[in-house]
Amino acid sequence: MSTSNGNGQPAQVPATATTIKPTDLRGILKYVPRFQGQIFVIALDGPVIADDNFGNLLVDIAVLRSLGIKLVLVHGISQQLRELSALRGVPITNADGTGVTDAATLDLAVRASSRVSHALFEGLTQNQLKCAITNAVRALPTGIIKGIDQQFTGKVDRIDKDFILELIDRQIVPVVPPIGFGPDGKSLRVNSDLLAAELAEALHATKVVYLASSPGLEIDGEIRREISIAALSRLMQEEPQRLADESRSKAIHAIKAIETGTPRVHILDGRVFDGLLNEVFSNEGVGSLVYGNDYQQIRRARKSDVRMIYNLTRNAVRREELVHRTQQAIEKNIDHFFVFEIDENIIACVTLYFYPDRPLMAEVGSLYVMPFYNNRGIGRKMVEYAGMVAKERGADTLLALSTQNFGFFTNVCGFEETSREILPDARMRTYEESGRNAKVMVKRL
Ligand SMILES: CC(C)(COP(=O)(O)OP(=O)(O)OC[C@H]1O[C@@H](n2cnc3c(N)ncnc32)[C@H](O)[C@@H]1OP(=O)(O)O)[C@@H](O)C(=O)NCCC(=O)NCCS
């Protein structure tokens, strides 16, 4: 593989570089359609930027970009902050943005952050990538925790996602430093692991890649290659001592990212040559993969969800995409509803009904996904889940009726259009009474 220097001249291939064989290329190309257009948030820890492999890593980042993957870069500064503190003889209260940040630490953090962002700028420029540092992170002071004022440490309040997406659309790589801006425009130090998770949520990213200075999540003294969020959460709650200290922050934020909708989080050593490409483009990977259980955010609805379900579906009812249901009607049928929950908010719902006169047949309905969360596979998951429950309860046929989004059921969920004659008698009567003339679709389970 040849690289280019800042002047557009071919640079020397690093001595350690391997050449990509056509067979490897075929392996990589199979991932291209899958990842094209998706957003990856890549978080680089301070030591990764200071390491000799940094130049190679930027080439890997340029490769991902050239494959049509949309990248957002976040960086840490803890190593550079410690170095600056030692160099200037100014003690710091905290290096990673999780404890107290006093005024002197904030001042050094801003300087360290500028240097690190600049190093990234240089590297991206050498790889012909346009980039821009952003002030897209609005932060709020963390405040007083257990009686201690955290001073200039901040938590993410809001992310200006339109700004970041606009940059991406213009082929500019956004670089987000671990310094947020408070409502008064003043700087607050934010932990970069947290920042990456928050950005992934706001941007609907499909991956967070933590490029750390350790090889992955270390559990019981060994690097775990793959772990589900359910297993990792259980471990963190019940036996946190099994996880190495260096892995703790990544584990906490991987859980956060997945709980808020990012399907996968990779944690790997950013100083390993070819590590990033291997992790993304091979089934084995080189670091740790934390993955979400596809259905863990789906649960049966409860009476206390009625108002939220009503409010959620109101707009779709107005557009006649869904049948009108009063709060009382939802409450009466609450046992038929399943909801998808993020951060204790219901963002999608679906119903599953059985026909008393046809025990082998079930109907999926009232499917709604809040527009902010569209195109993240949630609608498909809800329908799949309803199908799974129907099958478990003995059904072999799933029906869906839709007036405007029938294409979703046929193109995305594997249903086929069928005649209304398939409806059981009682259902046919309510179908005709409704006058909606919905298309009827069927799927064999
Ligand atoms: C239809 C709906 C449930 C889709 O939810 P979602 O979570 O965005 O869907 P997913 O992320 O699982 O799937 C997205 C895919 O479905 C496709 N899709 C969405 N609506 C579609 C339609 N009407 N026809 C064809 N394809 C459609 C998208 O283009 C996307 O395709 P891609 O993966 O190739 O990019 C959602 O838009 C919605 O709530 N609509 C309003 C209510 C409604 O009409 N419900 C159905 C009647 S019961």
Short mmCIF file of C-alpha atoms and ligand atoms in Angstrom, two decimals:
data_model
loop_
_atom_site.label_atom_id
_atom_site.label_comp_id
_atom_site.label_asym_id
_atom_site.label_seq_id
_atom_site.Cartn_x
_atom_site.Cartn_y
_atom_site.Cartn_z
CA MET A 1 0.00 0.00 0.00
CA SER A 2 1.41 3.42 -0.82
CA THR A 3 0.84 6.47 1.26
CA SER A 4 1.21 10.14 0.44
CA ASN A 5 2.88 12.93 2.29
CA GLY A 6 1.44 16.41 2.80
CA ASN A 7 2.69 17.57 -0.60
CA GLY A 8 0.83 14.87 -2.43
CA GLN A 9 4.10 13.03 -3.15
CA PRO A 10 4.13 9.28 -2.58
CA ALA A 11 5.76 8.64 0.78
CA GLN A 12 7.93 5.71 1.72
CA VAL A 13 5.98 2.65 2.74
CA PRO A 14 6.76 2.08 6.43
CA ALA A 15 9.21 -0.79 6.92
CA THR A 16 6.69 -2.64 9.07
CA ALA A 17 3.88 -2.37 6.52
CA THR A 18 2.47 -5.50 4.96
CA THR A 19 1.14 -5.43 1.43
CA ILE A 20 -2.52 -6.15 1.03
CA LYS A 21 -3.05 -9.27 -1.05
CA PRO A 22 -5.93 -9.41 -3.55
CA THR A 23 -7.57 -12.03 -1.33
CA ASP A 24 -7.46 -9.66 1.66
CA LEU A 25 -8.93 -6.97 -0.53
CA ARG A 26 -11.81 -9.23 -1.47
CA GLY A 27 -12.36 -9.84 2.25
CA ILE A 28 -12.43 -6.11 2.93
CA LEU A 29 -14.63 -5.29 -0.05
CA LYS A 30 -17.39 -7.55 1.20
CA TYR A 31 -17.80 -5.18 4.16
CA VAL A 32 -17.98 -2.07 1.99
CA PRO A 33 -21.69 -2.11 1.14
CA ARG A 34 -22.48 -2.99 4.75
CA PHE A 35 -20.61 -0.04 6.23
CA GLN A 36 -20.99 2.54 3.49
CA GLY A 37 -22.68 5.71 4.74
CA GLN A 38 -22.59 4.57 8.37
CA ILE A 39 -21.12 6.69 11.13
CA PHE A 40 -18.25 5.40 13.24
CA VAL A 41 -17.13 7.42 16.25
CA ILE A 42 -13.42 6.81 16.78
CA ALA A 43 -11.99 7.82 20.14
CA LEU A 44 -8.19 8.05 20.35
CA ASP A 45 -6.61 8.04 23.79
CA GLY A 46 -3.72 10.45 24.40
CA PRO A 47 -0.98 7.76 24.38
CA VAL A 48 -2.18 6.53 20.97
CA ILE A 49 -1.59 9.96 19.47
CA ALA A 50 1.85 10.13 21.07
CA ASP A 51 2.85 6.67 19.78
CA ASP A 52 5.02 5.83 16.76
CA ASN A 53 2.12 3.95 15.18
CA PHE A 54 0.04 7.14 15.00
CA GLY A 55 1.07 7.79 11.37
CA ASN A 56 -0.03 4.29 10.32
CA LEU A 57 -3.26 4.67 12.24
CA LEU A 58 -4.09 7.79 10.25
CA VAL A 59 -3.58 5.87 7.02
CA ASP A 60 -6.10 3.29 8.35
CA ILE A 61 -8.49 6.12 9.18
CA ALA A 62 -8.07 7.46 5.63
CA VAL A 63 -8.84 3.96 4.28
CA LEU A 64 -12.09 3.81 6.26
CA ARG A 65 -13.01 7.26 4.98
CA SER A 66 -12.25 6.27 1.38
CA LEU A 67 -14.63 3.32 1.75
CA GLY A 68 -17.49 5.72 2.38
CA ILE A 69 -17.58 5.32 6.17
CA LYS A 70 -18.43 8.59 7.90
CA LEU A 71 -15.98 9.27 10.70
CA VAL A 72 -16.06 11.46 13.76
CA LEU A 73 -12.85 11.64 15.78
CA VAL A 74 -12.71 12.27 19.50
CA HIS A 75 -9.45 12.48 21.36
CA GLY A 76 -8.23 12.17 24.90
CA ILE A 77 -5.45 14.21 26.50
CA SER A 78 -4.57 12.54 29.79
CA GLN A 79 -0.98 11.62 28.85
CA GLN A 80 -0.26 15.05 27.34
CA LEU A 81 -1.84 16.74 30.34
CA ARG A 82 0.38 14.79 32.75
CA GLU A 83 3.46 15.64 30.66
CA LEU A 84 2.58 19.31 30.57
CA SER A 85 1.99 19.31 34.31
CA ALA A 86 5.43 17.76 34.92
CA LEU A 87 7.13 20.12 32.44
CA ARG A 88 5.68 23.24 34.01
CA GLY A 89 5.71 22.02 37.59
CA VAL A 90 2.00 22.74 37.91
CA PRO A 91 0.17 20.03 39.85
CA ILE A 92 -3.10 18.80 38.35
CA THR A 93 -6.17 17.67 40.24
CA ASN A 94 -7.15 15.07 37.66
CA ALA A 95 -5.91 13.88 34.26
CA ASP A 96 -8.85 12.12 32.64
CA GLY A 97 -11.75 14.48 33.24
CA THR A 98 -13.57 12.29 35.73
CA GLY A 99 -12.60 13.92 39.05
CA VAL A 100 -12.16 17.52 40.11
CA THR A 101 -10.74 19.93 37.51
CA ASP A 102 -9.43 23.08 39.17
CA ALA A 103 -8.61 26.27 37.26
CA ALA A 104 -4.91 25.42 36.79
CA THR A 105 -5.77 21.92 35.52
CA LEU A 106 -8.33 23.34 33.11
CA ASP A 107 -5.77 25.79 31.77
CA LEU A 108 -3.29 22.98 31.10
CA ALA A 109 -6.07 20.77 29.70
CA VAL A 110 -6.99 23.44 27.13
CA ARG A 111 -3.32 23.70 26.08
CA ALA A 112 -2.86 19.93 25.94
CA SER A 113 -6.07 19.62 23.94
CA SER A 114 -4.93 22.21 21.37
CA ARG A 115 -1.66 20.33 20.91
CA VAL A 116 -3.34 16.99 20.50
CA SER A 117 -5.97 18.35 18.10
CA HIS A 118 -3.15 19.92 16.14
CA ALA A 119 -1.26 16.63 15.94
CA LEU A 120 -4.42 15.05 14.56
CA PHE A 121 -4.80 17.90 12.07
CA GLU A 122 -1.26 17.39 10.82
CA GLY A 123 -1.76 13.68 10.42
CA LEU A 124 -5.11 14.03 8.67
CA THR A 125 -3.64 16.68 6.35
CA GLN A 126 -0.80 14.32 5.46
CA ASN A 127 -3.48 11.88 4.36
CA GLN A 128 -5.34 14.47 2.32
CA LEU A 129 -8.30 14.52 4.66
CA LYS A 130 -10.07 17.77 5.37
CA CYS A 131 -10.91 18.22 9.03
CA ALA A 132 -12.33 20.77 11.43
CA ILE A 133 -12.24 21.16 15.15
CA THR A 134 -15.73 21.73 16.48
CA ASN A 135 -17.46 23.44 19.35
CA ALA A 136 -20.43 21.11 18.95
CA VAL A 137 -20.45 19.89 22.55
CA ARG A 138 -22.47 21.89 25.00
CA ALA A 139 -21.54 20.92 28.55
CA LEU A 140 -22.80 21.66 32.04
CA PRO A 141 -20.70 21.64 35.20
CA THR A 142 -20.81 18.23 36.87
CA GLY A 143 -21.49 20.12 40.12
CA ILE A 144 -21.00 18.82 43.62
CA ILE A 145 -20.56 15.08 44.05
CA LYS A 146 -20.50 13.55 47.52
CA GLY A 147 -19.94 17.03 48.93
CA ILE A 148 -17.02 17.85 46.61
CA ASP A 149 -17.29 20.59 44.02
CA GLN A 150 -15.98 19.18 40.73
CA GLN A 151 -15.28 22.77 39.58
CA PHE A 152 -14.46 22.80 35.84
CA THR A 153 -15.33 19.18 35.11
CA GLY A 154 -18.32 18.97 32.82
CA LYS A 155 -20.94 16.50 31.64
CA VAL A 156 -22.38 16.54 28.14
CA ASP A 157 -25.61 18.48 27.98
CA ARG A 158 -26.29 18.63 24.25
CA ILE A 159 -24.54 17.84 21.00
CA ASP A 160 -25.05 20.01 17.95
CA LYS A 161 -25.54 17.05 15.67
CA ASP A 162 -26.67 19.12 12.67
CA PHE A 163 -23.35 20.92 12.73
CA ILE A 164 -21.38 17.67 12.83
CA LEU A 165 -23.51 16.03 10.14
CA GLU A 166 -23.10 19.07 7.90
CA LEU A 167 -19.33 18.78 8.16
CA ILE A 168 -19.51 15.07 7.36
CA ASP A 169 -21.72 15.78 4.34
CA ARG A 170 -19.05 18.15 3.07
CA GLN A 171 -16.40 15.42 3.37
CA ILE A 172 -14.85 17.11 6.40
CA VAL A 173 -13.80 14.92 9.33
CA PRO A 174 -15.05 16.51 12.57
CA VAL A 175 -12.52 16.43 15.40
CA VAL A 176 -14.13 16.76 18.83
CA PRO A 177 -11.77 17.67 21.69
CA PRO A 178 -12.50 16.68 25.30
CA ILE A 179 -13.35 20.24 26.21
CA GLY A 180 -17.01 21.22 26.11
CA PHE A 181 -18.54 24.65 26.30
CA GLY A 182 -20.89 25.69 29.07
CA PRO A 183 -24.00 27.83 28.51
CA ASP A 184 -21.82 30.91 29.12
CA GLY A 185 -19.35 29.75 26.45
CA LYS A 186 -16.67 28.91 29.03
CA SER A 187 -14.63 25.71 28.80
CA LEU A 188 -15.35 22.57 30.81
CA ARG A 189 -13.23 19.42 30.81
CA VAL A 190 -15.14 16.36 29.62
CA ASN A 191 -13.96 12.75 29.73
CA SER A 192 -13.30 11.55 26.17
CA ASP A 193 -14.75 8.04 26.68
CA LEU A 194 -18.02 9.62 27.77
CA LEU A 195 -17.87 12.07 24.88
CA ALA A 196 -17.55 9.26 22.33
CA ALA A 197 -20.58 7.45 23.78
CA GLU A 198 -22.64 10.65 23.79
CA LEU A 199 -21.66 11.50 20.21
CA ALA A 200 -22.56 8.00 19.06
CA GLU A 201 -26.01 8.33 20.60
CA ALA A 202 -26.67 11.76 19.11
CA LEU A 203 -25.39 10.81 15.65
CA HIS A 204 -26.95 7.33 15.53
CA ALA A 205 -23.51 5.87 14.99
CA THR A 206 -23.23 2.16 14.27
CA LYS A 207 -19.93 1.77 16.07
CA VAL A 208 -17.78 3.36 18.70
CA VAL A 209 -14.14 2.37 18.36
CA TYR A 210 -12.06 3.09 21.44
CA LEU A 211 -8.38 3.19 20.49
CA ALA A 212 -6.81 2.71 23.87
CA SER A 213 -3.35 2.04 25.24
CA SER A 214 -4.28 -1.45 26.40
CA PRO A 215 -5.31 -4.42 24.24
CA GLY A 216 -9.00 -4.57 25.14
CA LEU A 217 -11.26 -5.46 28.06
CA GLU A 218 -9.29 -7.46 30.58
CA ILE A 219 -11.45 -9.82 32.60
CA ASP A 220 -9.87 -12.25 35.09
CA GLY A 221 -6.45 -11.31 33.74
CA GLU A 222 -7.28 -12.13 30.11
CA ILE A 223 -8.44 -10.07 27.17
CA ARG A 224 -12.01 -11.00 26.37
CA ARG A 225 -12.54 -10.95 22.60
CA GLU A 226 -16.34 -10.66 22.67
CA ILE A 227 -18.84 -9.97 25.39
CA SER A 228 -22.54 -9.11 25.31
CA ILE A 229 -23.71 -6.00 27.06
CA ALA A 230 -25.89 -8.17 29.31
CA ALA A 231 -22.86 -10.16 30.51
CA LEU A 232 -20.71 -7.05 30.91
CA SER A 233 -23.40 -5.16 32.84
CA ARG A 234 -23.89 -8.14 35.14
CA LEU A 235 -20.17 -8.35 35.73
CA MET A 236 -19.91 -4.64 36.51
CA GLN A 237 -22.76 -4.85 38.99
CA GLU A 238 -21.97 -8.12 40.70
CA GLU A 239 -18.22 -8.75 40.40
CA PRO A 240 -16.52 -5.54 39.28
CA GLN A 241 -13.19 -6.72 40.74
CA ARG A 242 -12.88 -9.23 37.87
CA LEU A 243 -12.34 -6.34 35.44
CA ALA A 244 -8.88 -4.74 35.27
CA ASP A 245 -8.74 -1.12 36.42
CA GLU A 246 -7.57 0.12 32.99
CA SER A 247 -10.65 -1.44 31.41
CA ARG A 248 -13.17 0.13 33.75
CA SER A 249 -13.86 3.44 32.00
CA LYS A 250 -14.13 1.78 28.58
CA ALA A 251 -16.51 -0.85 29.98
CA ILE A 252 -18.77 1.75 31.62
CA HIS A 253 -18.95 3.83 28.47
CA ALA A 254 -19.36 0.85 26.15
CA ILE A 255 -22.43 -0.09 28.22
CA LYS A 256 -23.69 3.47 28.02
CA ALA A 257 -23.21 3.63 24.23
CA ILE A 258 -25.01 0.34 23.64
CA GLU A 259 -27.85 1.14 26.04
CA THR A 260 -28.48 4.33 24.11
CA GLY A 261 -28.69 2.58 20.76
CA THR A 262 -25.18 2.05 19.33
CA PRO A 263 -25.05 -1.61 18.28
CA ARG A 264 -21.34 -2.31 18.74
CA VAL A 265 -18.35 -0.97 20.63
CA HIS A 266 -14.79 -2.02 19.88
CA ILE A 267 -11.95 -1.52 22.34
CA LEU A 268 -8.43 -2.14 21.07
CA ASP A 269 -4.87 -1.03 21.38
CA GLY A 270 -4.48 1.92 19.01
CA ARG A 271 -0.71 1.45 19.01
CA VAL A 272 -0.83 -1.90 17.22
CA PHE A 273 0.02 -1.78 13.52
CA ASP A 274 -3.05 -2.49 11.32
CA GLY A 275 -5.13 -2.98 14.49
CA LEU A 276 -8.00 -0.71 13.46
CA LEU A 277 -8.47 -2.28 10.01
CA ASN A 278 -8.18 -5.80 11.40
CA GLU A 279 -10.72 -5.07 14.08
CA VAL A 280 -13.24 -3.61 11.65
CA PHE A 281 -12.66 -5.97 8.73
CA SER A 282 -12.09 -9.37 10.23
CA ASN A 283 -14.39 -11.66 12.12
CA GLU A 284 -11.84 -12.37 14.81
CA GLY A 285 -10.78 -8.82 15.54
CA VAL A 286 -7.75 -7.90 17.63
CA GLY A 287 -9.36 -6.17 20.60
CA SER A 288 -12.65 -6.60 22.45
CA LEU A 289 -16.09 -6.31 20.96
CA VAL A 290 -19.03 -5.40 23.17
CA TYR A 291 -22.30 -6.09 21.42
CA GLY A 292 -25.90 -5.37 22.24
CA ASN A 293 -28.47 -8.07 22.62
CA ASP A 294 -30.80 -7.27 19.75
CA TYR A 295 -33.97 -7.52 21.78
CA GLN A 296 -32.91 -6.45 25.25
CA GLN A 297 -34.53 -3.04 25.01
CA ILE A 298 -37.90 -4.54 24.10
CA ARG A 299 -40.28 -5.39 26.92
CA ARG A 300 -43.94 -6.02 27.50
CA ALA A 301 -45.83 -2.76 28.13
CA ARG A 302 -47.21 -1.90 31.56
CA LYS A 303 -50.23 0.17 32.63
CA SER A 304 -47.88 3.02 33.58
CA ASP A 305 -46.76 3.22 29.89
CA VAL A 306 -50.22 4.09 28.55
CA ARG A 307 -49.76 7.85 28.42
CA MET A 308 -46.33 7.58 26.81
CA ILE A 309 -47.61 5.15 24.16
CA TYR A 310 -50.55 7.45 23.45
CA ASN A 311 -48.29 10.48 23.03
CA LEU A 312 -45.80 8.50 20.96
CA THR A 313 -48.34 7.35 18.40
CA ARG A 314 -50.43 10.55 18.22
CA ASN A 315 -48.63 11.96 15.18
CA ALA A 316 -48.92 8.73 13.21
CA VAL A 317 -52.63 8.61 14.02
CA ARG A 318 -52.99 12.18 12.75
CA ARG A 319 -51.36 11.15 9.47
CA GLU A 320 -53.67 8.11 9.37
CA GLU A 321 -50.71 5.75 9.43
CA LEU A 322 -52.11 4.14 12.55
CA VAL A 323 -55.65 3.54 13.80
CA HIS A 324 -56.85 5.99 16.45
CA ARG A 325 -56.85 4.57 19.96
CA THR A 326 -57.92 6.44 23.07
CA GLN A 327 -55.84 6.16 26.23
CA GLN A 328 -58.62 3.96 27.63
CA ALA A 329 -58.42 1.66 24.59
CA ILE A 330 -54.64 1.41 24.94
CA GLU A 331 -55.01 0.65 28.63
CA LYS A 332 -57.60 -2.03 27.96
CA ASN A 333 -55.26 -3.68 25.44
CA ILE A 334 -52.00 -2.99 27.25
CA ASP A 335 -51.18 -6.69 27.48
CA HIS A 336 -50.88 -6.79 23.69
CA PHE A 337 -48.29 -4.00 23.52
CA PHE A 338 -44.51 -4.31 23.46
CA VAL A 339 -42.32 -1.24 23.81
CA PHE A 340 -38.73 -0.35 23.01
CA GLU A 341 -37.08 1.62 25.77
CA ILE A 342 -34.04 3.88 25.74
CA ASP A 343 -33.05 5.64 28.95
CA GLU A 344 -36.50 4.90 30.42
CA ASN A 345 -38.20 6.59 27.49
CA ILE A 346 -40.44 4.63 25.19
CA ILE A 347 -39.37 5.31 21.64
CA ALA A 348 -41.22 2.57 19.77
CA CYS A 349 -44.18 0.25 20.20
CA VAL A 350 -45.86 -2.68 18.50
CA THR A 351 -48.87 -4.86 19.24
CA LEU A 352 -49.44 -8.57 18.84
CA TYR A 353 -52.95 -10.01 18.72
CA PHE A 354 -54.15 -13.56 18.39
CA TYR A 355 -57.45 -14.42 16.73
CA PRO A 356 -59.67 -16.51 19.00
CA ASP A 357 -61.09 -18.38 15.99
CA ARG A 358 -57.63 -19.08 14.41
CA PRO A 359 -55.05 -20.13 17.03
CA LEU A 360 -52.28 -20.53 14.45
CA MET A 361 -52.55 -16.95 13.25
CA ALA A 362 -51.38 -13.72 14.89
CA GLU A 363 -51.40 -10.08 13.81
CA VAL A 364 -48.69 -7.51 14.34
CA GLY A 365 -49.90 -3.90 14.48
CA SER A 366 -49.58 -0.37 15.90
CA LEU A 367 -45.94 -0.34 14.90
CA TYR A 368 -44.42 3.03 15.51
CA VAL A 369 -40.83 4.24 15.85
CA MET A 370 -40.15 7.81 16.95
CA PRO A 371 -38.75 9.61 13.86
CA PHE A 372 -35.50 10.58 15.64
CA TYR A 373 -34.72 6.86 15.88
CA ASN A 374 -35.74 5.87 12.34
CA ASN A 375 -33.44 3.83 10.11
CA ARG A 376 -31.58 2.18 12.96
CA GLY A 377 -33.24 -1.21 12.58
CA ILE A 378 -35.64 -0.70 15.49
CA GLY A 379 -38.82 -1.13 13.42
CA ARG A 380 -37.49 -4.39 11.95
CA LYS A 381 -36.49 -5.63 15.41
CA MET A 382 -39.95 -4.90 16.82
CA VAL A 383 -41.61 -6.90 14.04
CA GLU A 384 -39.09 -9.74 14.40
CA TYR A 385 -39.68 -9.78 18.14
CA ALA A 386 -43.46 -9.90 17.72
CA GLY A 387 -42.94 -12.79 15.27
CA MET A 388 -40.77 -14.61 17.78
CA VAL A 389 -43.35 -14.25 20.55
CA ALA A 390 -46.12 -15.35 18.19
CA LYS A 391 -44.14 -18.44 17.23
CA GLU A 392 -43.36 -19.27 20.84
CA ARG A 393 -47.07 -19.20 21.52
CA GLY A 394 -47.77 -21.65 18.73
CA ALA A 395 -48.62 -19.42 15.74
CA ASP A 396 -47.29 -20.30 12.30
CA THR A 397 -48.60 -17.28 10.40
CA LEU A 398 -48.13 -13.59 11.11
CA LEU A 399 -50.32 -10.95 9.47
CA ALA A 400 -49.76 -7.21 9.17
CA LEU A 401 -52.17 -4.57 7.91
CA SER A 402 -50.87 -1.23 6.72
CA THR A 403 -52.18 1.70 4.71
CA GLN A 404 -49.01 3.66 4.04
CA ASN A 405 -45.98 1.70 5.10
CA PHE A 406 -46.76 -1.70 3.60
CA GLY A 407 -43.45 -1.44 1.71
CA PHE A 408 -41.68 -1.66 5.06
CA PHE A 409 -43.26 -5.02 5.82
CA THR A 410 -42.59 -6.45 2.35
CA ASN A 411 -39.15 -4.97 1.64
CA VAL A 412 -37.63 -5.00 5.11
CA CYS A 413 -39.50 -7.59 7.20
CA GLY A 414 -40.00 -10.39 4.68
CA PHE A 415 -43.82 -10.25 4.40
CA GLU A 416 -45.77 -10.86 1.19
CA GLU A 417 -48.89 -9.07 0.10
CA THR A 418 -51.94 -11.29 0.22
CA SER A 419 -55.68 -11.08 -0.23
CA ARG A 420 -57.94 -9.85 2.58
CA GLU A 421 -59.73 -13.18 2.38
CA ILE A 422 -57.03 -14.59 4.64
CA LEU A 423 -58.49 -12.63 7.59
CA PRO A 424 -60.55 -14.65 10.05
CA ASP A 425 -64.29 -13.78 9.98
CA ALA A 426 -64.36 -11.58 13.07
CA ARG A 427 -61.28 -9.66 11.93
CA MET A 428 -62.76 -9.26 8.44
CA ARG A 429 -65.77 -7.54 9.98
CA THR A 430 -63.66 -4.97 11.89
CA TYR A 431 -61.51 -4.54 8.78
CA GLU A 432 -64.55 -3.64 6.67
CA GLU A 433 -66.04 -1.43 9.37
CA SER A 434 -62.81 0.59 9.61
CA GLY A 435 -63.02 1.65 5.94
CA ARG A 436 -59.22 2.04 5.90
CA ASN A 437 -58.77 -0.43 3.07
CA ALA A 438 -55.35 -1.41 4.42
CA LYS A 439 -53.15 -3.82 2.49
CA VAL A 440 -52.91 -7.25 4.09
CA MET A 441 -49.51 -8.92 4.34
CA VAL A 442 -48.50 -12.32 5.53
CA LYS A 443 -45.37 -14.01 6.79
CA ARG A 444 -44.94 -17.70 7.57
CA LEU A 445 -43.14 -18.15 10.87
C1 LIG B 1 -42.28 2.26 9.21
C2 LIG B 1 -41.47 2.41 10.48
C3 LIG B 1 -42.04 1.50 11.55
C4 LIG B 1 -40.00 2.04 10.19
O1 LIG B 1 -39.24 2.04 11.39
P1 LIG B 1 -37.64 2.15 11.41
O2 LIG B 1 -37.19 1.83 12.79
O3 LIG B 1 -37.22 3.42 10.83
O4 LIG B 1 -37.25 0.97 10.42
P2 LIG B 1 -35.87 0.16 10.32
O5 LIG B 1 -34.78 1.02 10.80
O6 LIG B 1 -36.05 -1.18 10.94
O7 LIG B 1 -35.75 -0.08 8.75
C5 LIG B 1 -35.38 0.97 7.95
C6 LIG B 1 -35.53 0.56 6.51
O8 LIG B 1 -36.93 0.50 6.19
C7 LIG B 1 -37.16 1.22 5.01
N1 LIG B 1 -38.53 1.73 5.04
C8 LIG B 1 -39.12 2.50 5.97
N2 LIG B 1 -40.40 2.76 5.59
C9 LIG B 1 -40.58 2.14 4.42
C10 LIG B 1 -41.66 2.04 3.52
N3 LIG B 1 -42.82 2.64 3.76
N4 LIG B 1 -41.51 1.31 2.40
C11 LIG B 1 -40.35 0.68 2.12
N5 LIG B 1 -39.27 0.74 2.94
C12 LIG B 1 -39.40 1.47 4.06
C13 LIG B 1 -36.13 2.34 5.09
O9 LIG B 1 -35.92 2.91 3.82
C14 LIG B 1 -34.91 1.60 5.59
O10 LIG B 1 -34.33 0.90 4.52
P3 LIG B 1 -32.73 0.62 4.46
O11 LIG B 1 -32.41 -0.22 5.66
O12 LIG B 1 -32.55 -0.11 3.18
O13 LIG B 1 -32.11 1.95 4.52
C15 LIG B 1 -41.47 3.88 11.00
O14 LIG B 1 -41.10 4.73 9.97
C16 LIG B 1 -42.82 4.35 11.53
O15 LIG B 1 -43.03 4.27 12.73
N6 LIG B 1 -43.72 4.89 10.67
C17 LIG B 1 -44.98 5.44 11.07
C18 LIG B 1 -45.98 4.42 11.58
C19 LIG B 1 -46.34 3.33 10.59
O16 LIG B 1 -46.64 3.58 9.45
N7 LIG B 1 -46.34 2.06 11.04
C20 LIG B 1 -46.58 0.91 10.20
C21 LIG B 1 -48.02 0.55 10.12
S1 LIG B 1 -48.51 -0.69 11.29
#
